[in-house]
Amino acid sequence: MVPKGKIDEIIEGYDLKDLTIATLCSHSSLQIFHGARKMGFKTLGLTISHSTKYYDAFPLAKPDKIIKYADFDEMEERVGELLDENVILIPHGSFVEYMGSRRFGDYPVPSYGNRAVLDWESDRDRQRQWITSAGVPMPRLITDAREISEPVMVKYNGAKGGNGYFIARDYPDFKMAIDPSQPYTMQEYCLGTRYYMHFFYDPHKKDGYLCEQGGSLEMLSIDRRDESNIDEMYKLGSIEESKRHGLYPSFVVTGNAPVVIRESLLPKAFDMAEKVVNKSYELFGGMWGPFCLETVVNDKLQFKVFEISTRIVAGTNPFISGSPYADLIYPGLSTGGRLAMGIRDAAAGGYLKDVVS
Ligand code: AMP
């Protein structure tokens, strides 16, 4: 991981009145650029092979400049150009996934948030250790497939965005679908409604919903993912019947829809997020900025967190002009805008080094 001292040195050489916000052209980049422009920053899109013509259709979210690289090697070689532009990177799920979390961790350009979180998020065992030791419930793990006695979710270790996951109801079901050459984990299938809750922790804001370290925890929005083809499978009747015709359920994210949760669930939601933030300071020096708790709520109104994303998630995209929650804090502000606000305030307040790594 790039030493913090090196990032601090780079920040010391930056012109803080002329910062540029940059990210990879994908995922939540429209929102990140739109929010950055709103806060008065210059914007820079980084792209490998993605088409960037779609930005022409959205002028308020089009980056001021785009750099096209042949591959991530070239992005590493040309790092000096980003430093010349006083760039602060915004990591998002696709940026870290496409580049690889290790490589992203080593990339010597200041990045918003704590890079140490990468090691805890990218490893499923460590992620579980973090969340459960914080006192937040997760789906139960099943270690021996012969003991499957209720539906389980099988997740291959490298799989992202639900690609390659499958549900097994018993051992024969498992045997039929498993690719034994790939490492996997199994967890109880949690039946209930899914809520992907988008929080923002600001250690320098001293009012609002305060956590142990004295910073402020905000809820900015909630989405539910559209997942293909599981979400539409019911139209074909029973899943078992469909399997006989070679149609298997899959969990590939294709879009996001805005939702709110019943108000009486909010205290539980905040309690879980607060515990996870508090624990992050104990384990690895803290998680600040945007993060998402991916949850299922059952009919007894109990939450289980099946995953945490420790940066801006694409589920915040429906909220470019605010949300029912953000509007009660910062009317009309997106998570992208909130990120830019955090950087603007840190630069103006002389503590930019504290929010980047
Ligand atoms: P993930 O990669 O962990 O975000 O999971 C992808 C999708 O699989 C989620 O959005 C859920 O729809 C589903 N999922 C993951 N874990 C579980 C679980 N334990 N029970 C039910 N559904 C799950």
mmCIF file of C-alpha atoms and ligand atoms in Angstrom:
data_model
loop_
_atom_site.group_PDB
_atom_site.id
_atom_site.type_symbol
_atom_site.label_atom_id
_atom_site.label_comp_id
_atom_site.label_asym_id
_atom_site.label_seq_id
_atom_site.Cartn_x
_atom_site.Cartn_y
_atom_site.Cartn_z
ATOM 1 C CA MET A 1 0.000 0.000 0.000
ATOM 2 C CA VAL A 2 1.295 3.479 -0.835
ATOM 3 C CA PRO A 3 2.777 4.943 2.384
ATOM 4 C CA LYS A 4 0.646 7.661 3.954
ATOM 5 C CA GLY A 5 3.779 9.839 4.232
ATOM 6 C CA LYS A 6 4.125 9.839 0.448
ATOM 7 C CA ILE A 7 0.499 10.933 -0.025
ATOM 8 C CA ASP A 8 0.977 13.686 2.577
ATOM 9 C CA GLU A 9 4.046 14.939 0.690
ATOM 10 C CA ILE A 10 2.050 15.059 -2.539
ATOM 11 C CA ILE A 11 -0.719 17.029 -0.841
ATOM 12 C CA GLU A 12 1.877 19.500 0.504
ATOM 13 C CA GLY A 13 2.917 20.169 -3.094
ATOM 14 C CA TYR A 14 -0.686 20.661 -4.326
ATOM 15 C CA ASP A 15 -2.305 23.997 -5.083
ATOM 16 C CA LEU A 16 -5.370 23.570 -2.851
ATOM 17 C CA LYS A 17 -7.244 26.301 -4.715
ATOM 18 C CA ASP A 18 -6.954 24.355 -7.954
ATOM 19 C CA LEU A 19 -7.875 20.767 -7.102
ATOM 20 C CA THR A 20 -9.279 18.338 -9.665
ATOM 21 C CA ILE A 21 -11.631 15.498 -8.832
ATOM 22 C CA ALA A 22 -10.991 12.410 -10.941
ATOM 23 C CA THR A 23 -12.476 8.955 -11.236
ATOM 24 C CA LEU A 24 -12.793 6.071 -13.664
ATOM 25 C CA CYS A 25 -15.485 6.668 -16.316
ATOM 26 C CA SER A 26 -18.101 4.145 -15.198
ATOM 27 C CA HIS A 27 -20.293 3.097 -12.233
ATOM 28 C CA SER A 28 -21.265 6.372 -10.493
ATOM 29 C CA SER A 29 -19.027 8.764 -12.427
ATOM 30 C CA LEU A 30 -21.898 10.924 -13.740
ATOM 31 C CA GLN A 31 -22.923 11.661 -10.187
ATOM 32 C CA ILE A 32 -19.340 12.167 -8.972
ATOM 33 C CA PHE A 33 -18.550 14.676 -11.753
ATOM 34 C CA HIS A 34 -21.897 16.428 -11.370
ATOM 35 C CA GLY A 35 -21.395 16.770 -7.618
ATOM 36 C CA ALA A 36 -17.776 17.933 -8.029
ATOM 37 C CA ARG A 37 -18.797 20.634 -10.504
ATOM 38 C CA LYS A 38 -21.504 21.825 -8.121
ATOM 39 C CA MET A 39 -18.822 22.339 -5.463
ATOM 40 C CA GLY A 40 -16.614 24.262 -7.900
ATOM 41 C CA PHE A 41 -14.006 21.603 -8.732
ATOM 42 C CA LYS A 42 -12.429 20.801 -12.074
ATOM 43 C CA THR A 43 -13.192 17.238 -13.166
ATOM 44 C CA LEU A 44 -11.174 14.594 -14.950
ATOM 45 C CA GLY A 45 -12.414 11.272 -16.350
ATOM 46 C CA LEU A 46 -10.002 8.332 -16.597
ATOM 47 C CA THR A 47 -10.828 5.587 -19.039
ATOM 48 C CA ILE A 48 -9.263 2.425 -20.359
ATOM 49 C CA SER A 49 -11.497 1.063 -23.058
ATOM 50 C CA HIS A 50 -14.983 2.289 -22.126
ATOM 51 C CA SER A 51 -16.765 4.505 -24.598
ATOM 52 C CA THR A 52 -17.171 7.998 -23.179
ATOM 53 C CA LYS A 53 -19.548 9.345 -25.818
ATOM 54 C CA TYR A 54 -22.472 8.942 -23.412
ATOM 55 C CA TYR A 55 -21.171 11.948 -21.455
ATOM 56 C CA ASP A 56 -22.151 14.148 -24.425
ATOM 57 C CA ALA A 57 -25.759 13.280 -23.607
ATOM 58 C CA PHE A 58 -25.390 14.617 -20.042
ATOM 59 C CA PRO A 59 -23.608 17.983 -20.231
ATOM 60 C CA LEU A 60 -23.939 18.786 -16.518
ATOM 61 C CA ALA A 61 -22.083 15.592 -15.637
ATOM 62 C CA LYS A 62 -19.490 15.573 -18.397
ATOM 63 C CA PRO A 63 -15.917 15.781 -17.059
ATOM 64 C CA ASP A 64 -13.881 18.825 -18.137
ATOM 65 C CA LYS A 65 -11.212 16.516 -19.505
ATOM 66 C CA ILE A 66 -10.854 12.809 -20.273
ATOM 67 C CA ILE A 67 -7.621 10.814 -20.394
ATOM 68 C CA LYS A 68 -7.763 7.555 -22.339
ATOM 69 C CA TYR A 69 -5.221 4.879 -21.428
ATOM 70 C CA ALA A 70 -4.440 1.645 -23.248
ATOM 71 C CA ASP A 71 -4.480 -0.237 -19.925
ATOM 72 C CA PHE A 72 -3.834 0.196 -16.205
ATOM 73 C CA ASP A 73 -0.078 -0.143 -16.821
ATOM 74 C CA GLU A 74 -0.207 3.056 -18.835
ATOM 75 C CA MET A 75 -2.296 4.710 -16.133
ATOM 76 C CA GLU A 76 0.488 3.878 -13.691
ATOM 77 C CA GLU A 77 3.235 5.116 -16.005
ATOM 78 C CA ARG A 78 1.507 8.450 -16.590
ATOM 79 C CA VAL A 79 0.844 9.161 -12.931
ATOM 80 C CA GLY A 80 2.761 12.481 -13.122
ATOM 81 C CA GLU A 81 0.008 14.035 -15.264
ATOM 82 C CA LEU A 82 -2.514 13.489 -12.480
ATOM 83 C CA LEU A 83 -0.224 14.996 -9.865
ATOM 84 C CA ASP A 84 0.299 18.051 -12.114
ATOM 85 C CA GLU A 85 -3.482 18.560 -12.082
ATOM 86 C CA ASN A 86 -3.669 18.317 -8.242
ATOM 87 C CA VAL A 87 -5.906 15.277 -8.542
ATOM 88 C CA ILE A 88 -7.915 13.726 -5.733
ATOM 89 C CA LEU A 89 -9.232 10.329 -6.816
ATOM 90 C CA ILE A 90 -12.693 9.110 -5.910
ATOM 91 C CA PRO A 91 -12.657 5.323 -5.696
ATOM 92 C CA HIS A 92 -15.842 3.536 -6.712
ATOM 93 C CA GLY A 93 -16.692 -0.171 -6.929
ATOM 94 C CA SER A 94 -15.729 -0.600 -10.583
ATOM 95 C CA PHE A 95 -12.529 1.457 -10.263
ATOM 96 C CA VAL A 96 -11.229 -0.798 -7.478
ATOM 97 C CA GLU A 97 -12.539 -3.998 -9.057
ATOM 98 C CA TYR A 98 -11.189 -3.394 -12.578
ATOM 99 C CA MET A 99 -7.832 -2.118 -11.357
ATOM 100 C CA GLY A 100 -7.581 -4.735 -8.595
ATOM 101 C CA SER A 101 -7.679 -3.744 -4.935
ATOM 102 C CA ARG A 102 -3.948 -4.354 -4.400
ATOM 103 C CA ARG A 103 -2.978 -2.264 -7.415
ATOM 104 C CA PHE A 104 -5.405 0.484 -6.453
ATOM 105 C CA GLY A 105 -3.951 0.434 -2.939
ATOM 106 C CA ASP A 106 -0.463 1.020 -4.399
ATOM 107 C CA TYR A 107 -1.432 3.770 -6.856
ATOM 108 C CA PRO A 108 0.447 6.884 -5.689
ATOM 109 C CA VAL A 109 -2.250 9.531 -6.165
ATOM 110 C CA PRO A 110 -4.224 10.927 -3.192
ATOM 111 C CA SER A 111 -7.505 9.061 -2.894
ATOM 112 C CA TYR A 112 -10.486 10.063 -0.759
ATOM 113 C CA GLY A 113 -11.001 7.687 2.200
ATOM 114 C CA ASN A 114 -8.800 5.226 4.042
ATOM 115 C CA ARG A 115 -7.050 2.719 1.766
ATOM 116 C CA ALA A 116 -6.544 0.367 4.726
ATOM 117 C CA VAL A 117 -10.225 -0.508 4.408
ATOM 118 C CA LEU A 118 -9.456 -2.314 1.118
ATOM 119 C CA ASP A 119 -7.858 -5.239 2.953
ATOM 120 C CA TRP A 120 -10.920 -5.630 5.171
ATOM 121 C CA GLU A 121 -13.499 -5.309 2.449
ATOM 122 C CA SER A 122 -11.923 -7.464 -0.264
ATOM 123 C CA ASP A 123 -11.431 -10.515 1.981
ATOM 124 C CA ARG A 124 -14.772 -12.153 2.907
ATOM 125 C CA ASP A 125 -13.424 -13.641 6.156
ATOM 126 C CA ARG A 126 -12.043 -10.349 7.388
ATOM 127 C CA GLN A 127 -15.209 -8.539 6.353
ATOM 128 C CA ARG A 128 -17.227 -11.012 8.421
ATOM 129 C CA GLN A 129 -14.851 -10.625 11.363
ATOM 130 C CA TRP A 130 -15.250 -6.840 11.239
ATOM 131 C CA ILE A 131 -19.063 -6.808 10.995
ATOM 132 C CA THR A 132 -19.820 -9.578 13.469
ATOM 133 C CA SER A 133 -17.285 -8.365 16.033
ATOM 134 C CA ALA A 134 -19.054 -4.990 15.826
ATOM 135 C CA GLY A 135 -22.200 -6.785 17.020
ATOM 136 C CA VAL A 136 -24.060 -6.597 13.697
ATOM 137 C CA PRO A 137 -25.879 -9.770 12.545
ATOM 138 C CA MET A 138 -24.824 -11.478 9.314
ATOM 139 C CA PRO A 139 -26.241 -14.554 7.533
ATOM 140 C CA ARG A 140 -25.077 -17.773 9.218
ATOM 141 C CA LEU A 141 -22.146 -19.557 7.530
ATOM 142 C CA ILE A 142 -22.484 -23.193 6.460
ATOM 143 C CA THR A 143 -19.127 -24.944 6.270
ATOM 144 C CA ASP A 144 -20.102 -28.457 5.151
ATOM 145 C CA ALA A 145 -22.321 -28.818 2.090
ATOM 146 C CA ARG A 146 -23.582 -32.204 3.364
ATOM 147 C CA GLU A 147 -25.245 -30.302 6.177
ATOM 148 C CA ILE A 148 -27.415 -28.135 3.951
ATOM 149 C CA SER A 149 -30.904 -28.465 5.412
ATOM 150 C CA GLU A 150 -32.397 -25.168 4.242
ATOM 151 C CA PRO A 151 -31.734 -22.923 1.211
ATOM 152 C CA VAL A 152 -28.181 -21.576 1.106
ATOM 153 C CA MET A 153 -26.498 -18.973 -1.055
ATOM 154 C CA VAL A 154 -23.235 -20.166 -2.594
ATOM 155 C CA LYS A 155 -20.794 -17.373 -3.443
ATOM 156 C CA TYR A 156 -17.553 -17.881 -5.343
ATOM 157 C CA ASN A 157 -14.759 -15.868 -3.775
ATOM 158 C CA GLY A 158 -13.872 -13.756 -6.783
ATOM 159 C CA ALA A 159 -17.492 -13.265 -7.905
ATOM 160 C CA LYS A 160 -18.696 -9.679 -7.943
ATOM 161 C CA GLY A 161 -22.120 -8.184 -8.362
ATOM 162 C CA GLY A 162 -23.818 -11.531 -7.768
ATOM 163 C CA ASN A 163 -22.378 -13.041 -10.967
ATOM 164 C CA GLY A 164 -22.021 -16.812 -10.524
ATOM 165 C CA TYR A 165 -23.916 -17.060 -7.220
ATOM 166 C CA PHE A 166 -26.416 -19.857 -6.860
ATOM 167 C CA ILE A 167 -28.999 -21.141 -4.409
ATOM 168 C CA ALA A 168 -28.866 -24.750 -3.219
ATOM 169 C CA ARG A 169 -31.673 -26.365 -1.233
ATOM 170 C CA ASP A 170 -29.888 -29.599 -0.356
ATOM 171 C CA TYR A 171 -26.664 -31.500 -0.978
ATOM 172 C CA PRO A 172 -27.647 -32.967 -4.402
ATOM 173 C CA ASP A 173 -28.658 -29.471 -5.535
ATOM 174 C CA PHE A 174 -25.259 -28.192 -4.413
ATOM 175 C CA LYS A 175 -23.349 -31.043 -6.099
ATOM 176 C CA MET A 176 -25.145 -30.423 -9.355
ATOM 177 C CA ALA A 177 -24.206 -26.724 -9.532
ATOM 178 C CA ILE A 178 -20.845 -26.376 -7.794
ATOM 179 C CA ASP A 179 -17.599 -25.766 -9.683
ATOM 180 C CA PRO A 180 -15.187 -27.461 -7.230
ATOM 181 C CA SER A 181 -12.147 -25.799 -8.811
ATOM 182 C CA GLN A 182 -13.189 -22.396 -7.432
ATOM 183 C CA PRO A 183 -13.058 -21.374 -3.753
ATOM 184 C CA TYR A 184 -16.495 -20.469 -2.371
ATOM 185 C CA THR A 185 -18.417 -19.718 0.805
ATOM 186 C CA MET A 186 -21.962 -20.738 1.746
ATOM 187 C CA GLN A 187 -24.369 -18.806 3.877
ATOM 188 C CA GLU A 188 -28.000 -19.170 4.869
ATOM 189 C CA TYR A 189 -30.353 -17.753 2.251
ATOM 190 C CA CYS A 190 -32.075 -14.838 3.995
ATOM 191 C CA LEU A 191 -35.664 -14.542 2.924
ATOM 192 C CA GLY A 192 -36.983 -11.008 3.245
ATOM 193 C CA THR A 193 -36.842 -7.597 1.621
ATOM 194 C CA ARG A 194 -33.535 -6.161 0.484
ATOM 195 C CA TYR A 195 -32.392 -2.662 1.390
ATOM 196 C CA TYR A 196 -29.064 -1.183 0.368
ATOM 197 C CA MET A 197 -28.537 1.687 2.770
ATOM 198 C CA HIS A 198 -26.152 4.498 1.845
ATOM 199 C CA PHE A 199 -24.399 6.207 4.724
ATOM 200 C CA PHE A 200 -21.704 8.854 4.968
ATOM 201 C CA TYR A 201 -19.440 9.206 7.980
ATOM 202 C CA ASP A 202 -17.743 12.576 8.415
ATOM 203 C CA PRO A 203 -15.227 12.550 11.282
ATOM 204 C CA HIS A 204 -14.879 16.356 11.113
ATOM 205 C CA LYS A 205 -18.564 17.232 11.359
ATOM 206 C CA LYS A 206 -19.455 17.724 14.998
ATOM 207 C CA ASP A 207 -23.246 17.857 14.918
ATOM 208 C CA GLY A 208 -26.056 15.532 13.906
ATOM 209 C CA TYR A 209 -25.973 11.795 14.751
ATOM 210 C CA LEU A 210 -22.622 11.443 16.510
ATOM 211 C CA CYS A 211 -20.462 8.293 16.744
ATOM 212 C CA GLU A 212 -17.935 7.265 19.389
ATOM 213 C CA GLN A 213 -15.086 9.265 17.809
ATOM 214 C CA GLY A 214 -17.228 12.396 17.746
ATOM 215 C CA GLY A 215 -17.896 12.508 13.990
ATOM 216 C CA SER A 216 -21.278 12.614 12.314
ATOM 217 C CA LEU A 217 -23.113 9.721 10.647
ATOM 218 C CA GLU A 218 -25.532 10.594 7.857
ATOM 219 C CA MET A 219 -27.978 8.460 5.919
ATOM 220 C CA LEU A 220 -28.121 9.811 2.374
ATOM 221 C CA SER A 221 -30.364 7.326 0.547
ATOM 222 C CA ILE A 222 -31.531 3.726 0.140
ATOM 223 C CA ASP A 223 -31.935 1.673 -3.014
ATOM 224 C CA ARG A 224 -32.974 -1.781 -4.055
ATOM 225 C CA ARG A 225 -31.052 -3.481 -6.822
ATOM 226 C CA ASP A 226 -32.624 -4.956 -9.909
ATOM 227 C CA GLU A 227 -31.028 -8.350 -10.357
ATOM 228 C CA SER A 228 -31.283 -10.412 -13.515
ATOM 229 C CA ASN A 229 -32.755 -12.887 -13.858
ATOM 230 C CA ILE A 230 -33.887 -13.749 -10.308
ATOM 231 C CA ASP A 231 -36.211 -10.728 -10.079
ATOM 232 C CA GLU A 232 -38.273 -11.872 -13.049
ATOM 233 C CA MET A 233 -38.040 -15.611 -12.555
ATOM 234 C CA TYR A 234 -41.405 -15.839 -10.786
ATOM 235 C CA LYS A 235 -43.120 -15.132 -14.114
ATOM 236 C CA LEU A 236 -42.085 -18.583 -15.300
ATOM 237 C CA GLY A 237 -43.577 -20.362 -12.287
ATOM 238 C CA SER A 238 -41.429 -22.440 -9.982
ATOM 239 C CA ILE A 239 -37.645 -22.136 -10.073
ATOM 240 C CA GLU A 240 -37.345 -25.938 -9.882
ATOM 241 C CA GLU A 241 -39.496 -26.297 -12.959
ATOM 242 C CA SER A 242 -37.398 -23.686 -14.815
ATOM 243 C CA LYS A 243 -34.194 -25.528 -13.913
ATOM 244 C CA ARG A 244 -35.512 -28.604 -15.724
ATOM 245 C CA HIS A 245 -35.539 -26.434 -18.847
ATOM 246 C CA GLY A 246 -31.995 -25.225 -18.281
ATOM 247 C CA LEU A 247 -32.972 -21.822 -16.832
ATOM 248 C CA TYR A 248 -31.079 -21.095 -13.618
ATOM 249 C CA PRO A 249 -31.526 -18.075 -11.351
ATOM 250 C CA SER A 250 -28.722 -15.508 -11.408
ATOM 251 C CA PHE A 251 -28.050 -12.331 -9.427
ATOM 252 C CA VAL A 252 -26.430 -9.970 -11.898
ATOM 253 C CA VAL A 253 -27.089 -6.325 -11.025
ATOM 254 C CA THR A 254 -28.624 -4.421 -13.932
ATOM 255 C CA GLY A 255 -30.067 -1.319 -12.280
ATOM 256 C CA ASN A 256 -31.213 0.348 -9.068
ATOM 257 C CA ALA A 257 -34.524 1.646 -7.758
ATOM 258 C CA PRO A 258 -35.082 4.185 -4.978
ATOM 259 C CA VAL A 259 -36.784 3.017 -1.793
ATOM 260 C CA VAL A 260 -37.445 4.160 1.770
ATOM 261 C CA ILE A 261 -37.736 1.916 4.802
ATOM 262 C CA ARG A 262 -40.477 2.144 7.397
ATOM 263 C CA GLU A 263 -39.496 4.832 9.848
ATOM 264 C CA SER A 264 -39.426 2.488 12.841
ATOM 265 C CA LEU A 265 -36.503 0.623 11.202
ATOM 266 C CA LEU A 266 -34.302 3.724 11.101
ATOM 267 C CA PRO A 267 -32.981 3.428 14.687
ATOM 268 C CA LYS A 268 -31.830 -0.140 13.966
ATOM 269 C CA ALA A 269 -30.257 0.936 10.687
ATOM 270 C CA PHE A 270 -28.286 3.733 12.372
ATOM 271 C CA ASP A 271 -27.282 1.475 15.241
ATOM 272 C CA MET A 272 -25.741 -1.047 12.814
ATOM 273 C CA ALA A 273 -23.930 1.626 10.800
ATOM 274 C CA GLU A 274 -22.605 3.292 13.950
ATOM 275 C CA LYS A 275 -21.246 0.001 15.276
ATOM 276 C CA VAL A 276 -19.488 -0.754 12.008
ATOM 277 C CA VAL A 277 -17.900 2.729 11.955
ATOM 278 C CA ASN A 278 -16.791 2.462 15.595
ATOM 279 C CA LYS A 279 -15.236 -0.946 14.985
ATOM 280 C CA SER A 280 -13.391 0.292 11.885
ATOM 281 C CA TYR A 281 -11.434 2.744 14.061
ATOM 282 C CA GLU A 282 -10.487 -0.036 16.438
ATOM 283 C CA LEU A 283 -9.413 -2.428 13.659
ATOM 284 C CA PHE A 284 -7.725 -0.350 10.969
ATOM 285 C CA GLY A 285 -7.782 3.369 11.686
ATOM 286 C CA GLY A 286 -11.308 4.096 10.524
ATOM 287 C CA MET A 287 -13.689 4.214 7.600
ATOM 288 C CA TRP A 288 -14.938 7.637 6.560
ATOM 289 C CA GLY A 289 -16.910 8.914 3.610
ATOM 290 C CA PRO A 290 -19.617 6.926 1.851
ATOM 291 C CA PHE A 291 -20.368 3.285 2.620
ATOM 292 C CA CYS A 292 -23.290 0.944 2.101
ATOM 293 C CA LEU A 293 -24.816 -1.737 4.281
ATOM 294 C CA GLU A 294 -26.465 -4.376 2.109
ATOM 295 C CA THR A 295 -29.268 -5.878 4.143
ATOM 296 C CA VAL A 296 -32.265 -8.170 4.240
ATOM 297 C CA VAL A 297 -35.159 -7.537 6.635
ATOM 298 C CA ASN A 298 -37.364 -10.482 7.567
ATOM 299 C CA ASP A 299 -41.024 -10.445 8.612
ATOM 300 C CA LYS A 300 -39.994 -10.083 12.253
ATOM 301 C CA LEU A 301 -38.336 -6.807 11.258
ATOM 302 C CA GLN A 302 -34.852 -8.189 11.920
ATOM 303 C CA PHE A 303 -31.945 -7.055 9.771
ATOM 304 C CA LYS A 304 -29.092 -9.151 8.485
ATOM 305 C CA VAL A 305 -26.146 -7.507 6.710
ATOM 306 C CA PHE A 306 -24.860 -9.739 3.920
ATOM 307 C CA GLU A 307 -22.181 -7.343 2.692
ATOM 308 C CA ILE A 308 -20.587 -3.951 3.246
ATOM 309 C CA SER A 309 -19.308 -1.706 0.452
ATOM 310 C CA THR A 310 -16.841 0.801 1.768
ATOM 311 C CA ARG A 311 -17.141 3.457 -0.908
ATOM 312 C CA ILE A 312 -19.771 5.102 -3.119
ATOM 313 C CA VAL A 313 -22.128 2.446 -4.529
ATOM 314 C CA ALA A 314 -24.018 2.611 -7.830
ATOM 315 C CA GLY A 315 -27.236 2.377 -5.811
ATOM 316 C CA THR A 316 -26.797 6.097 -5.042
ATOM 317 C CA ASN A 317 -27.304 6.933 -8.747
ATOM 318 C CA PRO A 318 -31.096 7.443 -8.535
ATOM 319 C CA PHE A 319 -30.430 10.349 -6.152
ATOM 320 C CA ILE A 320 -28.513 12.883 -8.262
ATOM 321 C CA SER A 321 -30.939 15.579 -7.081
ATOM 322 C CA GLY A 322 -31.217 14.425 -3.490
ATOM 323 C CA SER A 323 -33.333 11.837 -1.725
ATOM 324 C CA PRO A 324 -36.019 11.640 0.963
ATOM 325 C CA TYR A 325 -33.162 11.370 3.489
ATOM 326 C CA ALA A 326 -30.491 13.674 2.011
ATOM 327 C CA ASP A 327 -33.145 16.377 1.606
ATOM 328 C CA LEU A 328 -33.474 16.529 5.393
ATOM 329 C CA ILE A 329 -29.762 17.330 5.693
ATOM 330 C CA TYR A 330 -28.578 18.902 2.423
ATOM 331 C CA PRO A 331 -31.528 19.481 0.064
ATOM 332 C CA GLY A 332 -30.796 18.359 -3.471
ATOM 333 C CA LEU A 333 -27.373 16.860 -2.740
ATOM 334 C CA SER A 334 -26.178 13.497 -4.063
ATOM 335 C CA THR A 335 -23.533 11.258 -2.497
ATOM 336 C CA GLY A 336 -21.182 12.505 -5.248
ATOM 337 C CA GLY A 337 -21.921 16.066 -4.114
ATOM 338 C CA ARG A 338 -21.412 15.102 -0.484
ATOM 339 C CA LEU A 339 -17.990 13.656 -1.322
ATOM 340 C CA ALA A 340 -16.983 16.869 -3.075
ATOM 341 C CA MET A 341 -18.291 18.879 -0.121
ATOM 342 C CA GLY A 342 -16.079 16.806 2.211
ATOM 343 C CA ILE A 343 -13.021 17.539 0.049
ATOM 344 C CA ARG A 344 -13.895 21.235 -0.309
ATOM 345 C CA ASP A 345 -14.319 21.650 3.463
ATOM 346 C CA ALA A 346 -11.125 19.703 4.203
ATOM 347 C CA ALA A 347 -9.104 21.846 1.769
ATOM 348 C CA ALA A 348 -10.561 25.067 3.184
ATOM 349 C CA GLY A 349 -10.167 23.894 6.792
ATOM 350 C CA GLY A 350 -6.528 22.820 6.351
ATOM 351 C CA TYR A 351 -7.136 19.119 7.044
ATOM 352 C CA LEU A 352 -7.146 17.631 3.536
ATOM 353 C CA LYS A 353 -4.386 15.196 4.555
ATOM 354 C CA ASP A 354 -6.750 13.695 7.140
ATOM 355 C CA VAL A 355 -9.374 12.633 4.596
ATOM 356 C CA VAL A 356 -7.126 11.177 1.879
ATOM 357 C CA SER A 357 -4.698 8.288 1.833
HETATM 358 P P1 AMP B 1 -23.467 -9.557 -2.854
HETATM 359 O O1 AMP B 1 -22.420 -9.828 -3.912
HETATM 360 O O2 AMP B 1 -23.091 -10.140 -1.541
HETATM 361 O O3 AMP B 1 -23.792 -8.099 -2.806
HETATM 362 O O4 AMP B 1 -24.802 -10.307 -3.284
HETATM 363 C C1 AMP B 1 -25.421 -10.166 -4.557
HETATM 364 C C2 AMP B 1 -26.899 -10.413 -4.398
HETATM 365 O O5 AMP B 1 -27.159 -11.746 -3.933
HETATM 366 C C3 AMP B 1 -27.549 -9.517 -3.362
HETATM 367 O O6 AMP B 1 -27.881 -8.271 -3.893
HETATM 368 C C4 AMP B 1 -28.763 -10.321 -2.939
HETATM 369 O O7 AMP B 1 -29.845 -10.216 -3.837
HETATM 370 C C5 AMP B 1 -28.251 -11.744 -3.017
HETATM 371 N N1 AMP B 1 -27.757 -12.238 -1.715
HETATM 372 C C6 AMP B 1 -26.481 -12.214 -1.267
HETATM 373 N N2 AMP B 1 -26.364 -12.833 -0.080
HETATM 374 C C7 AMP B 1 -27.610 -13.280 0.257
HETATM 375 C C8 AMP B 1 -28.161 -13.996 1.356
HETATM 376 N N3 AMP B 1 -27.398 -14.434 2.344
HETATM 377 N N4 AMP B 1 -29.492 -14.268 1.349
HETATM 378 C C9 AMP B 1 -30.270 -13.851 0.313
HETATM 379 N N5 AMP B 1 -29.805 -13.185 -0.755
HETATM 380 C C10 AMP B 1 -28.499 -12.885 -0.803
#
